[in-house]
Amino acid sequence: MRRAFLYGRDEHTGRCFEHRKQWIEDRLLELAEVFALDICAYAVMSNHYHVVLHINAAQAEAWTLREVVDRWHQLCKGSPFSQRFTRNEALNAAELARLEEVAAEWRERLMDISWFMRMLNESIARQANREDGCTGRFWESRFKSQALLDERALAACMAYVDLNPIRAKMADTPETSDHTSIQRRIWAARDGKQPHQLFPFAGSPTYASRTAVSVTGLSGAD
């Protein structure tokens, strides 16, 4: 495996890779608009990141066939049938049945954390490899995931993620913690709002029915 420097400054070459933290944050928020996954919290650290995700199965199940296809096409090119479908070309009964079968699999993937992480990490790896002018494996290992089954576990995990940059002495306060959800929430709260990219909590009447939340983290290669 090649030596890869994820973020920060590489003391061996003097090159700075701090801008890659923004890659992670931007792609994370972009994918949340495509997947049926809500971002509860995230923090991009020096050589890894953490993210707390809520699986919004009700949202995915409510999507029409067209919505599923359109969302999947934001990630992959789809199939010949799905491409024709998006061009509003007529499909016969057998072709439509096949598309519906494939789209059912896509719907499942669009609320799957493993697929979310795959799309996130592969895109970052490709960007980094292009920038470094090389090929090869970029991430050191597969992400780890733990289910959070109640609000107490969720609160504890979010506090751990939110305070990680402070414990690591990367920032003095949550509002100065760059590339974190807590900073984004604080900025929005100053205007009396909630950030639309993140899962709403305070005053949300729907949270009680949302229980499928997971935390994921991934270590980068040194």
PDB file of C-alpha atoms in Angstrom:
ATOM      1  CA  MET A   1       0.000   0.000   0.000  1.00  0.00           C
ATOM      2  CA  ARG A   2       1.338   3.434  -0.878  1.00  0.00           C
ATOM      3  CA  ARG A   3       2.079   6.046   1.730  1.00  0.00           C
ATOM      4  CA  ALA A   4      -0.829   8.551   1.711  1.00  0.00           C
ATOM      5  CA  PHE A   5      -1.166  11.775   3.652  1.00  0.00           C
ATOM      6  CA  LEU A   6      -4.807  12.626   4.197  1.00  0.00           C
ATOM      7  CA  TYR A   7      -4.959  16.070   5.823  1.00  0.00           C
ATOM      8  CA  GLY A   8      -2.687  18.666   7.344  1.00  0.00           C
ATOM      9  CA  ARG A   9       0.982  19.236   6.483  1.00  0.00           C
ATOM     10  CA  ASP A  10       3.309  16.463   5.389  1.00  0.00           C
ATOM     11  CA  GLU A  11       6.598  17.082   7.194  1.00  0.00           C
ATOM     12  CA  HIS A  12       8.457  14.834   4.738  1.00  0.00           C
ATOM     13  CA  THR A  13       7.572  16.887   1.650  1.00  0.00           C
ATOM     14  CA  GLY A  14       6.401  20.189   3.126  1.00  0.00           C
ATOM     15  CA  ARG A  15       3.125  19.898   1.195  1.00  0.00           C
ATOM     16  CA  CYS A  16      -0.094  21.002   2.870  1.00  0.00           C
ATOM     17  CA  PHE A  17      -3.197  18.842   2.448  1.00  0.00           C
ATOM     18  CA  GLU A  18      -5.492  20.762   4.779  1.00  0.00           C
ATOM     19  CA  HIS A  19      -7.878  21.494   1.884  1.00  0.00           C
ATOM     20  CA  ARG A  20      -8.843  17.812   1.803  1.00  0.00           C
ATOM     21  CA  LYS A  21     -10.880  18.313   4.955  1.00  0.00           C
ATOM     22  CA  GLN A  22     -13.209  20.484   2.900  1.00  0.00           C
ATOM     23  CA  TRP A  23     -13.459  17.686   0.335  1.00  0.00           C
ATOM     24  CA  ILE A  24     -14.796  15.376   3.034  1.00  0.00           C
ATOM     25  CA  GLU A  25     -17.245  17.906   4.429  1.00  0.00           C
ATOM     26  CA  ASP A  26     -18.580  18.928   1.012  1.00  0.00           C
ATOM     27  CA  ARG A  27     -19.014  15.363  -0.219  1.00  0.00           C
ATOM     28  CA  LEU A  28     -20.613  14.291   3.061  1.00  0.00           C
ATOM     29  CA  LEU A  29     -23.285  16.988   2.806  1.00  0.00           C
ATOM     30  CA  GLU A  30     -23.744  16.400  -0.929  1.00  0.00           C
ATOM     31  CA  LEU A  31     -24.409  12.681  -0.484  1.00  0.00           C
ATOM     32  CA  ALA A  32     -26.873  13.341   2.342  1.00  0.00           C
ATOM     33  CA  GLU A  33     -29.037  15.139  -0.234  1.00  0.00           C
ATOM     34  CA  VAL A  34     -29.082  11.993  -2.388  1.00  0.00           C
ATOM     35  CA  PHE A  35     -29.337   9.182   0.172  1.00  0.00           C
ATOM     36  CA  ALA A  36     -32.164   8.595   2.639  1.00  0.00           C
ATOM     37  CA  LEU A  37     -29.666   9.239   5.411  1.00  0.00           C
ATOM     38  CA  ASP A  38     -29.720  12.241   7.743  1.00  0.00           C
ATOM     39  CA  ILE A  39     -26.485  13.621   9.190  1.00  0.00           C
ATOM     40  CA  CYS A  40     -26.760  14.106  12.940  1.00  0.00           C
ATOM     41  CA  ALA A  41     -23.133  15.003  13.608  1.00  0.00           C
ATOM     42  CA  TYR A  42     -19.714  14.895  11.998  1.00  0.00           C
ATOM     43  CA  ALA A  43     -16.149  15.957  12.675  1.00  0.00           C
ATOM     44  CA  VAL A  44     -13.226  15.835  10.263  1.00  0.00           C
ATOM     45  CA  MET A  45     -10.093  15.182  12.269  1.00  0.00           C
ATOM     46  CA  SER A  46      -6.375  15.134  11.403  1.00  0.00           C
ATOM     47  CA  ASN A  47      -6.290  11.698   9.767  1.00  0.00           C
ATOM     48  CA  HIS A  48      -9.845  10.369  10.053  1.00  0.00           C
ATOM     49  CA  TYR A  49     -13.419  11.530  10.457  1.00  0.00           C
ATOM     50  CA  HIS A  50     -16.557  10.634  12.409  1.00  0.00           C
ATOM     51  CA  VAL A  51     -20.172  10.887  11.315  1.00  0.00           C
ATOM     52  CA  VAL A  52     -23.456  10.034  13.037  1.00  0.00           C
ATOM     53  CA  LEU A  53     -26.162   9.014  10.575  1.00  0.00           C
ATOM     54  CA  HIS A  54     -29.912   8.438  10.802  1.00  0.00           C
ATOM     55  CA  ILE A  55     -31.466   5.944   8.380  1.00  0.00           C
ATOM     56  CA  ASN A  56     -34.641   7.562   7.068  1.00  0.00           C
ATOM     57  CA  ALA A  57     -36.398   4.447   5.753  1.00  0.00           C
ATOM     58  CA  ALA A  58     -39.771   6.184   5.546  1.00  0.00           C
ATOM     59  CA  GLN A  59     -38.331   8.746   3.145  1.00  0.00           C
ATOM     60  CA  ALA A  60     -36.851   6.082   0.867  1.00  0.00           C
ATOM     61  CA  GLU A  61     -40.025   4.024   0.836  1.00  0.00           C
ATOM     62  CA  ALA A  62     -42.058   7.082  -0.191  1.00  0.00           C
ATOM     63  CA  TRP A  63     -39.937   7.822  -3.254  1.00  0.00           C
ATOM     64  CA  THR A  64     -41.525   7.214  -6.640  1.00  0.00           C
ATOM     65  CA  LEU A  65     -39.754   5.128  -9.249  1.00  0.00           C
ATOM     66  CA  ARG A  66     -38.627   8.323 -10.969  1.00  0.00           C
ATOM     67  CA  GLU A  67     -37.205   9.732  -7.742  1.00  0.00           C
ATOM     68  CA  VAL A  68     -35.221   6.551  -7.075  1.00  0.00           C
ATOM     69  CA  VAL A  69     -33.820   6.529 -10.613  1.00  0.00           C
ATOM     70  CA  ASP A  70     -32.957  10.240 -10.550  1.00  0.00           C
ATOM     71  CA  ARG A  71     -31.169   9.885  -7.220  1.00  0.00           C
ATOM     72  CA  TRP A  72     -29.232   6.827  -8.326  1.00  0.00           C
ATOM     73  CA  HIS A  73     -28.162   8.592 -11.498  1.00  0.00           C
ATOM     74  CA  GLN A  74     -26.476  11.220  -9.329  1.00  0.00           C
ATOM     75  CA  LEU A  75     -24.184   8.425  -8.131  1.00  0.00           C
ATOM     76  CA  CYS A  76     -23.909   6.038 -11.086  1.00  0.00           C
ATOM     77  CA  LYS A  77     -24.963   5.955 -14.720  1.00  0.00           C
ATOM     78  CA  GLY A  78     -27.663   3.340 -14.068  1.00  0.00           C
ATOM     79  CA  SER A  79     -28.852   0.911 -16.730  1.00  0.00           C
ATOM     80  CA  PRO A  80     -29.918   1.263 -20.382  1.00  0.00           C
ATOM     81  CA  PHE A  81     -33.540   1.005 -19.244  1.00  0.00           C
ATOM     82  CA  SER A  82     -33.120   3.683 -16.554  1.00  0.00           C
ATOM     83  CA  GLN A  83     -31.408   5.992 -19.038  1.00  0.00           C
ATOM     84  CA  ARG A  84     -34.297   5.600 -21.475  1.00  0.00           C
ATOM     85  CA  PHE A  85     -36.763   6.102 -18.618  1.00  0.00           C
ATOM     86  CA  THR A  86     -35.199   9.442 -17.666  1.00  0.00           C
ATOM     87  CA  ARG A  87     -35.407  10.544 -21.298  1.00  0.00           C
ATOM     88  CA  ASN A  88     -39.151   9.815 -21.126  1.00  0.00           C
ATOM     89  CA  GLU A  89     -38.852   7.092 -23.738  1.00  0.00           C
ATOM     90  CA  ALA A  90     -41.572   4.440 -23.648  1.00  0.00           C
ATOM     91  CA  LEU A  91     -40.690   1.093 -22.061  1.00  0.00           C
ATOM     92  CA  ASN A  92     -42.664  -2.058 -22.746  1.00  0.00           C
ATOM     93  CA  ALA A  93     -44.111  -4.068 -19.857  1.00  0.00           C
ATOM     94  CA  ALA A  94     -41.136  -6.406 -19.582  1.00  0.00           C
ATOM     95  CA  GLU A  95     -38.633  -3.540 -19.657  1.00  0.00           C
ATOM     96  CA  LEU A  96     -40.559  -1.567 -17.044  1.00  0.00           C
ATOM     97  CA  ALA A  97     -40.790  -4.630 -14.820  1.00  0.00           C
ATOM     98  CA  ARG A  98     -37.037  -5.102 -15.082  1.00  0.00           C
ATOM     99  CA  LEU A  99     -36.415  -1.440 -14.261  1.00  0.00           C
ATOM    100  CA  GLU A 100     -38.679  -1.664 -11.205  1.00  0.00           C
ATOM    101  CA  GLU A 101     -36.758  -4.745 -10.065  1.00  0.00           C
ATOM    102  CA  VAL A 102     -33.406  -2.981 -10.391  1.00  0.00           C
ATOM    103  CA  ALA A 103     -34.762   0.227  -8.816  1.00  0.00           C
ATOM    104  CA  ALA A 104     -35.890  -1.769  -5.763  1.00  0.00           C
ATOM    105  CA  GLU A 105     -32.251  -2.707  -5.233  1.00  0.00           C
ATOM    106  CA  TRP A 106     -31.186   0.913  -5.713  1.00  0.00           C
ATOM    107  CA  ARG A 107     -33.783   2.040  -3.176  1.00  0.00           C
ATOM    108  CA  GLU A 108     -32.245  -0.315  -0.608  1.00  0.00           C
ATOM    109  CA  ARG A 109     -28.770   0.951  -1.387  1.00  0.00           C
ATOM    110  CA  LEU A 110     -29.893   4.566  -0.988  1.00  0.00           C
ATOM    111  CA  MET A 111     -30.663   3.925   2.670  1.00  0.00           C
ATOM    112  CA  ASP A 112     -27.628   1.741   3.312  1.00  0.00           C
ATOM    113  CA  ILE A 113     -24.727   3.136   5.348  1.00  0.00           C
ATOM    114  CA  SER A 114     -22.207   0.880   3.638  1.00  0.00           C
ATOM    115  CA  TRP A 115     -23.147   2.281   0.227  1.00  0.00           C
ATOM    116  CA  PHE A 116     -23.046   5.830   1.596  1.00  0.00           C
ATOM    117  CA  MET A 117     -19.554   5.306   2.960  1.00  0.00           C
ATOM    118  CA  ARG A 118     -18.455   3.602  -0.228  1.00  0.00           C
ATOM    119  CA  MET A 119     -19.550   6.554  -2.360  1.00  0.00           C
ATOM    120  CA  LEU A 120     -17.942   8.996   0.051  1.00  0.00           C
ATOM    121  CA  ASN A 121     -14.602   7.279   0.472  1.00  0.00           C
ATOM    122  CA  GLU A 122     -14.133   6.211  -3.135  1.00  0.00           C
ATOM    123  CA  SER A 123     -14.666   9.757  -4.386  1.00  0.00           C
ATOM    124  CA  ILE A 124     -12.173  11.184  -1.868  1.00  0.00           C
ATOM    125  CA  ALA A 125      -9.639   8.488  -2.756  1.00  0.00           C
ATOM    126  CA  ARG A 126      -9.942   9.295  -6.466  1.00  0.00           C
ATOM    127  CA  GLN A 127      -9.458  13.016  -5.805  1.00  0.00           C
ATOM    128  CA  ALA A 128      -6.419  12.397  -3.623  1.00  0.00           C
ATOM    129  CA  ASN A 129      -4.875   9.965  -6.108  1.00  0.00           C
ATOM    130  CA  ARG A 130      -5.305  12.468  -8.928  1.00  0.00           C
ATOM    131  CA  GLU A 131      -3.721  15.199  -6.826  1.00  0.00           C
ATOM    132  CA  ASP A 132      -0.830  12.932  -5.795  1.00  0.00           C
ATOM    133  CA  GLY A 133      -0.364  11.644  -9.344  1.00  0.00           C
ATOM    134  CA  CYS A 134      -0.576   8.003  -8.337  1.00  0.00           C
ATOM    135  CA  THR A 135      -2.863   5.015  -7.971  1.00  0.00           C
ATOM    136  CA  GLY A 136      -3.450   2.489  -5.240  1.00  0.00           C
ATOM    137  CA  ARG A 137      -5.388   1.987  -2.065  1.00  0.00           C
ATOM    138  CA  PHE A 138      -5.928   5.192  -0.118  1.00  0.00           C
ATOM    139  CA  TRP A 139      -7.876   4.295   3.045  1.00  0.00           C
ATOM    140  CA  GLU A 140      -6.211   2.084   5.607  1.00  0.00           C
ATOM    141  CA  SER A 141      -9.266   0.051   6.610  1.00  0.00           C
ATOM    142  CA  ARG A 142     -13.010  -0.320   6.242  1.00  0.00           C
ATOM    143  CA  PHE A 143     -15.221   1.935   8.337  1.00  0.00           C
ATOM    144  CA  LYS A 144     -16.601   0.744  11.678  1.00  0.00           C
ATOM    145  CA  SER A 145     -20.247   1.178  12.619  1.00  0.00           C
ATOM    146  CA  GLN A 146     -22.180   0.986  15.880  1.00  0.00           C
ATOM    147  CA  ALA A 147     -25.973   1.203  16.249  1.00  0.00           C
ATOM    148  CA  LEU A 148     -27.371   3.818  18.660  1.00  0.00           C
ATOM    149  CA  LEU A 149     -30.661   2.514  19.969  1.00  0.00           C
ATOM    150  CA  ASP A 150     -31.936   5.293  22.217  1.00  0.00           C
ATOM    151  CA  GLU A 151     -31.650   9.043  22.771  1.00  0.00           C
ATOM    152  CA  ARG A 152     -29.160   8.640  25.611  1.00  0.00           C
ATOM    153  CA  ALA A 153     -26.747   6.720  23.382  1.00  0.00           C
ATOM    154  CA  LEU A 154     -27.299   9.221  20.586  1.00  0.00           C
ATOM    155  CA  ALA A 155     -26.594  12.202  22.853  1.00  0.00           C
ATOM    156  CA  ALA A 156     -23.433  10.605  24.240  1.00  0.00           C
ATOM    157  CA  CYS A 157     -22.129   9.766  20.790  1.00  0.00           C
ATOM    158  CA  MET A 158     -22.882  13.205  19.382  1.00  0.00           C
ATOM    159  CA  ALA A 159     -21.109  14.822  22.346  1.00  0.00           C
ATOM    160  CA  TYR A 160     -18.084  12.612  21.691  1.00  0.00           C
ATOM    161  CA  VAL A 161     -18.012  13.612  18.004  1.00  0.00           C
ATOM    162  CA  ASP A 162     -18.652  17.316  18.685  1.00  0.00           C
ATOM    163  CA  LEU A 163     -15.922  17.564  21.335  1.00  0.00           C
ATOM    164  CA  ASN A 164     -13.321  15.489  19.499  1.00  0.00           C
ATOM    165  CA  PRO A 165     -11.530  18.490  17.917  1.00  0.00           C
ATOM    166  CA  ILE A 166     -11.309  20.182  21.323  1.00  0.00           C
ATOM    167  CA  ARG A 167      -9.923  17.064  23.024  1.00  0.00           C
ATOM    168  CA  ALA A 168      -7.388  16.791  20.200  1.00  0.00           C
ATOM    169  CA  LYS A 169      -6.469  20.482  20.742  1.00  0.00           C
ATOM    170  CA  MET A 170      -7.435  21.323  17.167  1.00  0.00           C
ATOM    171  CA  ALA A 171      -9.780  24.050  18.460  1.00  0.00           C
ATOM    172  CA  ASP A 172     -10.520  25.846  21.721  1.00  0.00           C
ATOM    173  CA  THR A 173     -14.310  25.984  21.435  1.00  0.00           C
ATOM    174  CA  PRO A 174     -17.034  24.232  19.409  1.00  0.00           C
ATOM    175  CA  GLU A 175     -17.728  27.384  17.387  1.00  0.00           C
ATOM    176  CA  THR A 176     -14.098  27.498  16.246  1.00  0.00           C
ATOM    177  CA  SER A 177     -14.033  23.798  15.329  1.00  0.00           C
ATOM    178  CA  ASP A 178     -13.772  23.892  11.554  1.00  0.00           C
ATOM    179  CA  HIS A 179     -15.238  21.097   9.445  1.00  0.00           C
ATOM    180  CA  THR A 180     -17.674  20.007  12.142  1.00  0.00           C
ATOM    181  CA  SER A 181     -21.446  19.838  12.403  1.00  0.00           C
ATOM    182  CA  ILE A 182     -21.432  21.581  15.787  1.00  0.00           C
ATOM    183  CA  GLN A 183     -19.882  24.688  14.229  1.00  0.00           C
ATOM    184  CA  ARG A 184     -22.511  24.602  11.471  1.00  0.00           C
ATOM    185  CA  ARG A 185     -25.299  24.254  14.064  1.00  0.00           C
ATOM    186  CA  ILE A 186     -23.952  27.136  16.165  1.00  0.00           C
ATOM    187  CA  TRP A 187     -23.710  29.442  13.157  1.00  0.00           C
ATOM    188  CA  ALA A 188     -27.295  28.643  12.154  1.00  0.00           C
ATOM    189  CA  ALA A 189     -28.570  29.002  15.739  1.00  0.00           C
ATOM    190  CA  ARG A 190     -27.240  32.561  15.876  1.00  0.00           C
ATOM    191  CA  ASP A 191     -29.828  33.377  13.212  1.00  0.00           C
ATOM    192  CA  GLY A 192     -32.515  31.372  14.988  1.00  0.00           C
ATOM    193  CA  LYS A 193     -32.351  28.594  12.413  1.00  0.00           C
ATOM    194  CA  GLN A 194     -31.362  24.967  12.006  1.00  0.00           C
ATOM    195  CA  PRO A 195     -28.909  24.042   9.225  1.00  0.00           C
ATOM    196  CA  HIS A 196     -30.930  22.420   6.465  1.00  0.00           C
ATOM    197  CA  GLN A 197     -28.133  19.946   5.706  1.00  0.00           C
ATOM    198  CA  LEU A 198     -28.304  18.417   9.204  1.00  0.00           C
ATOM    199  CA  PHE A 199     -30.877  16.355  11.088  1.00  0.00           C
ATOM    200  CA  PRO A 200     -33.100  18.683  13.169  1.00  0.00           C
ATOM    201  CA  PHE A 201     -33.418  18.013  16.892  1.00  0.00           C
ATOM    202  CA  ALA A 202     -34.643  20.814  19.167  1.00  0.00           C
ATOM    203  CA  GLY A 203     -38.380  21.172  18.918  1.00  0.00           C
ATOM    204  CA  SER A 204     -38.654  18.437  16.311  1.00  0.00           C
ATOM    205  CA  PRO A 205     -41.915  16.497  16.833  1.00  0.00           C
ATOM    206  CA  THR A 206     -40.815  13.722  14.498  1.00  0.00           C
ATOM    207  CA  TYR A 207     -37.643  12.619  16.245  1.00  0.00           C
ATOM    208  CA  ALA A 208     -39.386  10.229  18.637  1.00  0.00           C
ATOM    209  CA  SER A 209     -40.333   7.988  15.724  1.00  0.00           C
ATOM    210  CA  ARG A 210     -36.829   7.966  14.249  1.00  0.00           C
ATOM    211  CA  THR A 211     -34.726   5.301  15.926  1.00  0.00           C
ATOM    212  CA  ALA A 212     -32.373   3.921  13.256  1.00  0.00           C
ATOM    213  CA  VAL A 213     -29.240   5.943  13.940  1.00  0.00           C
ATOM    214  CA  SER A 214     -25.657   4.762  13.463  1.00  0.00           C
ATOM    215  CA  VAL A 215     -22.222   6.211  14.073  1.00  0.00           C
ATOM    216  CA  THR A 216     -19.428   5.548  11.634  1.00  0.00           C
ATOM    217  CA  GLY A 217     -15.744   6.360  11.589  1.00  0.00           C
ATOM    218  CA  LEU A 218     -12.847   5.677   9.251  1.00  0.00           C
ATOM    219  CA  SER A 219      -9.090   5.873   9.681  1.00  0.00           C
ATOM    220  CA  GLY A 220      -6.992   7.240   6.841  1.00  0.00           C
ATOM    221  CA  ALA A 221      -3.687   5.800   5.664  1.00  0.00           C
ATOM    222  CA  ASP A 222      -0.482   7.210   7.172  1.00  0.00           C
TER     223      ASP A 222
END
